[in-house]
PDB file of C-alpha atoms in Angstrom:
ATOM      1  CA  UNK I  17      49.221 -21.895  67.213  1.00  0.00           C
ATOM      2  CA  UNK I  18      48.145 -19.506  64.665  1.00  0.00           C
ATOM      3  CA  UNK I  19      49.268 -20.210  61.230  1.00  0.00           C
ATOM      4  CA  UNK I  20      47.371 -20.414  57.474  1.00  0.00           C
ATOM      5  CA  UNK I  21      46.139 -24.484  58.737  1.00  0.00           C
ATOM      6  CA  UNK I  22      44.976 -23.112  61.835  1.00  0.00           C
ATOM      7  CA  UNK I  23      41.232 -23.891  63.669  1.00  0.00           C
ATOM      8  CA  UNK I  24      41.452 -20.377  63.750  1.00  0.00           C
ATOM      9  CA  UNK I  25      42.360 -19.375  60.075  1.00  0.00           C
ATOM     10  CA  UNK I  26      39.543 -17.949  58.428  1.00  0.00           C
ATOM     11  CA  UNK I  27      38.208 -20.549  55.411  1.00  0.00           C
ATOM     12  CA  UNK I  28      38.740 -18.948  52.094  1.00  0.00           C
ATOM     13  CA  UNK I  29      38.219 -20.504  49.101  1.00  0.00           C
ATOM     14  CA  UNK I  30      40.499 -19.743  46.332  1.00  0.00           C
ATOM     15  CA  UNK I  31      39.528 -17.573  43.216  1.00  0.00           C
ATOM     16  CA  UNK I  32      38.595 -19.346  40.420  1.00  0.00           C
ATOM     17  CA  UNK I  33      40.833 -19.010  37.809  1.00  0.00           C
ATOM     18  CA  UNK I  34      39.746 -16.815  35.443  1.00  0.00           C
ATOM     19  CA  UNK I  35      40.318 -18.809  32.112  1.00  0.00           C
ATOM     20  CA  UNK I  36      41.337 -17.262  28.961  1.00  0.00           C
ATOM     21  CA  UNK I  37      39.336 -19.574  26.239  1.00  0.00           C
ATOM     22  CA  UNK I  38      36.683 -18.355  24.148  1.00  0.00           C
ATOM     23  CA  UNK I  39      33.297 -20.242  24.469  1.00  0.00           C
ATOM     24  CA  UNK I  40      32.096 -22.099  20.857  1.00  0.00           C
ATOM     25  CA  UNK I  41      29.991 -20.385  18.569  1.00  0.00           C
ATOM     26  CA  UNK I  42      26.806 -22.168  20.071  1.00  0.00           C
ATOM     27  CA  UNK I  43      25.412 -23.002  16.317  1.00  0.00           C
ATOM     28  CA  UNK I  44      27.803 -25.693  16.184  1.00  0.00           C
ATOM     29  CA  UNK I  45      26.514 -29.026  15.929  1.00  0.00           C
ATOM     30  CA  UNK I  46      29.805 -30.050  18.887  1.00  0.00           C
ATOM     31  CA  UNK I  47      29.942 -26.672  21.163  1.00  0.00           C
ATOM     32  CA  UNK I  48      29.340 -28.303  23.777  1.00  0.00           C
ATOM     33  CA  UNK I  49      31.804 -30.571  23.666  1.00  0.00           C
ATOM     34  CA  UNK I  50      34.532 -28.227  22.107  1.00  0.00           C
ATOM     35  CA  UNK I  51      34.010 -25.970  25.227  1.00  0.00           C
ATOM     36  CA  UNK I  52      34.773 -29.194  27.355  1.00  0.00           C
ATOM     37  CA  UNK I  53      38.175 -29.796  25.611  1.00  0.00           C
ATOM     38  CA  UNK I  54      38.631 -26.194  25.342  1.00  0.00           C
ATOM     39  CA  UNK I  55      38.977 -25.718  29.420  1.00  0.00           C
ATOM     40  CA  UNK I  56      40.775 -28.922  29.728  1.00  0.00           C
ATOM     41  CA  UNK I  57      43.122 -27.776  27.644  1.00  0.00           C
ATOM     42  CA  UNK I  58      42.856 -24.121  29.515  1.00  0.00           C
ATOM     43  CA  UNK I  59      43.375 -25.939  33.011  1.00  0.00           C
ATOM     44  CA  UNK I  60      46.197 -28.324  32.094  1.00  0.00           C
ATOM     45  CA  UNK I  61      48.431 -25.577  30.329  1.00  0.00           C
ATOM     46  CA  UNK I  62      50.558 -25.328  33.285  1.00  0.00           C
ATOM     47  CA  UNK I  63      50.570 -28.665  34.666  1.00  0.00           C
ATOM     48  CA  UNK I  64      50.967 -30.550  31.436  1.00  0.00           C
ATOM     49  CA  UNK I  65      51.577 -28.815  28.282  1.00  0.00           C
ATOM     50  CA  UNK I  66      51.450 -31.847  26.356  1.00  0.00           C
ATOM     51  CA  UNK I  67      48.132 -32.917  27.487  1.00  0.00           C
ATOM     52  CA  UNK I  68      46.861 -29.298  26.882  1.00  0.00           C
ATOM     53  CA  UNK I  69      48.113 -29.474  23.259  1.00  0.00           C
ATOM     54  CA  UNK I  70      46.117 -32.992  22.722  1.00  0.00           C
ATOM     55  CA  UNK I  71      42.958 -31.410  24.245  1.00  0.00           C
ATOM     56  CA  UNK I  72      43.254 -28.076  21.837  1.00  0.00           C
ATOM     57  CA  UNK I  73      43.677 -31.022  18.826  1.00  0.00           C
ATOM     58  CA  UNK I  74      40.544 -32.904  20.122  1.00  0.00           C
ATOM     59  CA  UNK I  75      38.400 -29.601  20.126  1.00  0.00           C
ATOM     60  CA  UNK I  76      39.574 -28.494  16.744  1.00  0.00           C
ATOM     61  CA  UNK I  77      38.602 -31.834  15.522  1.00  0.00           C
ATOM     62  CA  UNK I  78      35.174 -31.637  17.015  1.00  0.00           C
ATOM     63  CA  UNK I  79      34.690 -27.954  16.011  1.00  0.00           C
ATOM     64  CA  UNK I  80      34.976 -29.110  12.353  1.00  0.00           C
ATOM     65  CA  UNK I  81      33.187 -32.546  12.338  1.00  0.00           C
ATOM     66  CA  UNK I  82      29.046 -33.284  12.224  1.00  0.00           C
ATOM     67  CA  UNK I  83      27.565 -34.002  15.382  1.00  0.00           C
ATOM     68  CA  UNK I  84      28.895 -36.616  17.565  1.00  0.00           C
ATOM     69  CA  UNK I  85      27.087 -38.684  19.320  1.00  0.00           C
ATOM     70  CA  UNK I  86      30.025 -41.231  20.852  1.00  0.00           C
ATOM     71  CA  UNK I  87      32.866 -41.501  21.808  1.00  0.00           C
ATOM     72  CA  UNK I  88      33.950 -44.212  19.543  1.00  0.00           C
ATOM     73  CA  UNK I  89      32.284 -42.496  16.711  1.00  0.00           C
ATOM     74  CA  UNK I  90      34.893 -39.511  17.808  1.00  0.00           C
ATOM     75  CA  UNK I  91      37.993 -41.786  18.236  1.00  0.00           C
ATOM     76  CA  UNK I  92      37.509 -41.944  14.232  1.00  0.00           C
ATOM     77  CA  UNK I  93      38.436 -38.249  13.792  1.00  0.00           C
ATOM     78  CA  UNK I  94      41.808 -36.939  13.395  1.00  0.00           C
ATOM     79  CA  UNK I  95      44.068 -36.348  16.781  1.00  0.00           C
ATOM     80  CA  UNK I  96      41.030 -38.254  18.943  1.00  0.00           C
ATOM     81  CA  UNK I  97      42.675 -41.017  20.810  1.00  0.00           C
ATOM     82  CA  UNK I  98      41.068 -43.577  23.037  1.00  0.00           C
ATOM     83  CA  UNK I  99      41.130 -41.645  26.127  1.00  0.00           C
ATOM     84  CA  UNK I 100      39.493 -38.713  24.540  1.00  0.00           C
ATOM     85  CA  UNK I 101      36.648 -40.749  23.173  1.00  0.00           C
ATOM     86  CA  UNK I 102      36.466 -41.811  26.716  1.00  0.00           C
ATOM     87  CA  UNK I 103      35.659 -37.958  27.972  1.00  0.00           C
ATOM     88  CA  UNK I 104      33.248 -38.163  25.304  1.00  0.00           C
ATOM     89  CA  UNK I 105      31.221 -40.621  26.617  1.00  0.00           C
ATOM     90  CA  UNK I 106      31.180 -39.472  30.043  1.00  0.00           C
ATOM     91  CA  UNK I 107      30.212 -36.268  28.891  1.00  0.00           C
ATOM     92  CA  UNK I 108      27.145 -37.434  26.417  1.00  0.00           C
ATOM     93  CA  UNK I 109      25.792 -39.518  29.617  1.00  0.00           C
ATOM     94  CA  UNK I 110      26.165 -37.158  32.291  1.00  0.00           C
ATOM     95  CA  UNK I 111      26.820 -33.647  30.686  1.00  0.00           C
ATOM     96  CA  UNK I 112      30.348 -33.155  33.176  1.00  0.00           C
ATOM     97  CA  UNK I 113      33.847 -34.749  32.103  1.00  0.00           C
ATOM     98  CA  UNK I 114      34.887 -35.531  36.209  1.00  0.00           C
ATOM     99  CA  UNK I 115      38.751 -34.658  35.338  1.00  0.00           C
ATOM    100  CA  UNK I 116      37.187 -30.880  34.203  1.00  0.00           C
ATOM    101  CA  UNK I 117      35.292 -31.036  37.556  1.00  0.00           C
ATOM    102  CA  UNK I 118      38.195 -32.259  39.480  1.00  0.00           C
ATOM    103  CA  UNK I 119      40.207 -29.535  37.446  1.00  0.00           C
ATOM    104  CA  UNK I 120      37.612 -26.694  38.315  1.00  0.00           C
ATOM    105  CA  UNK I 121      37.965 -27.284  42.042  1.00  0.00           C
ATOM    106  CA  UNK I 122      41.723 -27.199  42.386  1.00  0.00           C
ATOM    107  CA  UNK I 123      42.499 -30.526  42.357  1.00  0.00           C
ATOM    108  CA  UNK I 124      45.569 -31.169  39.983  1.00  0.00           C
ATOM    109  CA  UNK I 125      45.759 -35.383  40.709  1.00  0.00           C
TER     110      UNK I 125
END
Protein backbone atom coordinates (compact mmCIF):
# COMPACT_ATOMS: atom_id res chain seq x y z
CA UNK A 1 0.00 0.00 0.00
CA UNK A 2 1.21 3.32 -0.94
CA UNK A 3 -0.39 6.15 0.78
CA UNK A 4 1.03 9.57 2.80
CA UNK A 5 1.64 6.82 6.23
CA UNK A 6 3.36 4.56 4.05
CA UNK A 7 7.07 2.67 4.82
CA UNK A 8 7.50 3.99 1.58
CA UNK A 9 6.40 7.74 1.91
CA UNK A 10 9.23 9.89 1.84
CA UNK A 11 9.74 11.66 5.62
CA UNK A 12 9.15 15.32 5.35
CA UNK A 13 9.06 17.46 8.01
CA UNK A 14 6.67 20.24 7.92
CA UNK A 15 7.68 23.99 7.37
CA UNK A 16 7.97 25.87 10.23
CA UNK A 17 5.56 28.33 10.47
CA UNK A 18 6.76 31.41 9.63
CA UNK A 19 5.49 33.65 12.59
CA UNK A 20 4.43 37.12 12.20
CA UNK A 21 5.68 38.75 15.75
CA UNK A 22 8.27 41.23 16.01
CA UNK A 23 11.28 40.27 18.28
CA UNK A 24 11.73 42.88 21.59
CA UNK A 25 13.85 45.72 21.37
CA UNK A 26 16.81 43.72 23.05
CA UNK A 27 17.62 46.86 25.54
CA UNK A 28 14.78 45.84 27.51
CA UNK A 29 15.42 44.78 30.87
CA UNK A 30 12.33 41.57 29.97
CA UNK A 31 13.05 40.83 26.03
CA UNK A 32 13.63 37.80 26.62
CA UNK A 33 10.80 36.93 28.19
CA UNK A 34 8.38 39.22 26.12
CA UNK A 35 9.63 37.27 22.99
CA UNK A 36 8.54 34.02 24.91
CA UNK A 37 4.92 35.28 25.42
CA UNK A 38 5.09 36.95 22.19
CA UNK A 39 5.27 33.39 20.12
CA UNK A 40 2.97 31.78 22.51
CA UNK A 41 0.66 34.09 21.80
CA UNK A 42 1.78 33.84 17.84
CA UNK A 43 1.32 29.89 18.02
CA UNK A 44 -1.97 29.71 19.94
CA UNK A 45 -3.85 32.36 17.68
CA UNK A 46 -5.57 29.69 15.88
CA UNK A 47 -6.03 27.09 18.35
CA UNK A 48 -7.10 29.29 21.20
CA UNK A 49 -7.73 32.86 20.73
CA UNK A 50 -8.35 33.41 24.23
CA UNK A 51 -5.18 32.04 25.44
CA UNK A 52 -3.35 34.08 22.68
CA UNK A 53 -5.00 37.29 23.98
CA UNK A 54 -3.73 36.44 27.76
CA UNK A 55 -0.20 35.76 26.41
CA UNK A 56 -0.15 39.29 24.28
CA UNK A 57 -1.41 40.86 28.00
CA UNK A 58 1.45 39.01 29.84
CA UNK A 59 4.14 40.38 27.31
CA UNK A 60 2.83 43.89 27.38
CA UNK A 61 3.05 43.70 31.05
CA UNK A 62 6.60 42.51 31.01
CA UNK A 63 7.62 44.91 28.19
CA UNK A 64 6.74 47.79 30.57
CA UNK A 65 7.88 46.49 34.04
CA UNK A 66 11.78 46.41 35.61
CA UNK A 67 13.44 43.27 35.34
CA UNK A 68 11.91 40.19 36.58
CA UNK A 69 13.49 37.81 38.14
CA UNK A 70 10.32 35.30 39.23
CA UNK A 71 7.60 34.24 38.51
CA UNK A 72 5.81 35.21 41.60
CA UNK A 73 7.44 38.53 41.49
CA UNK A 74 5.55 38.65 37.84
CA UNK A 75 2.15 37.26 39.08
CA UNK A 76 2.17 40.88 40.87
CA UNK A 77 1.88 42.73 37.52
CA UNK A 78 -1.23 43.53 35.80
CA UNK A 79 -2.97 40.60 33.49
CA UNK A 80 -0.11 37.94 35.00
CA UNK A 81 -2.01 35.08 36.43
CA UNK A 82 -0.66 32.06 38.21
CA UNK A 83 -0.04 30.00 35.27
CA UNK A 84 1.91 32.67 33.58
CA UNK A 85 4.18 33.19 36.53
CA UNK A 86 4.55 29.52 36.15
CA UNK A 87 6.17 29.93 32.37
CA UNK A 88 8.20 32.36 34.08
CA UNK A 89 9.88 30.23 36.21
CA UNK A 90 10.50 27.55 33.86
CA UNK A 91 11.90 29.91 31.63
CA UNK A 92 14.42 31.80 34.26
CA UNK A 93 15.71 28.07 35.19
CA UNK A 94 16.06 26.55 31.96
CA UNK A 95 15.88 29.41 29.28
CA UNK A 96 12.78 27.22 27.15
CA UNK A 97 8.96 27.47 28.27
CA UNK A 98 8.24 23.37 27.18
CA UNK A 99 4.53 24.41 25.93
CA UNK A 100 6.61 27.00 23.29
CA UNK A 101 8.80 23.92 22.53
CA UNK A 102 5.95 21.59 22.29
CA UNK A 103 4.25 24.48 20.21
CA UNK A 104 7.39 24.89 17.85
CA UNK A 105 7.34 21.23 16.88
CA UNK A 106 3.72 20.84 15.89
CA UNK A 107 2.36 19.52 18.73
CA UNK A 108 -1.02 21.36 19.59
CA UNK A 109 -1.88 19.01 23.06
Amino acid sequence: AKGPFSPLAPAVAPKPKKLKFTKADPSLPNAALVDVFEELAEHEFALDKFKAVAYRKVAASLRNSSKITSGKEATKLPGIGKVSGEKIDEFLLTGKVDKLERLRMGITS
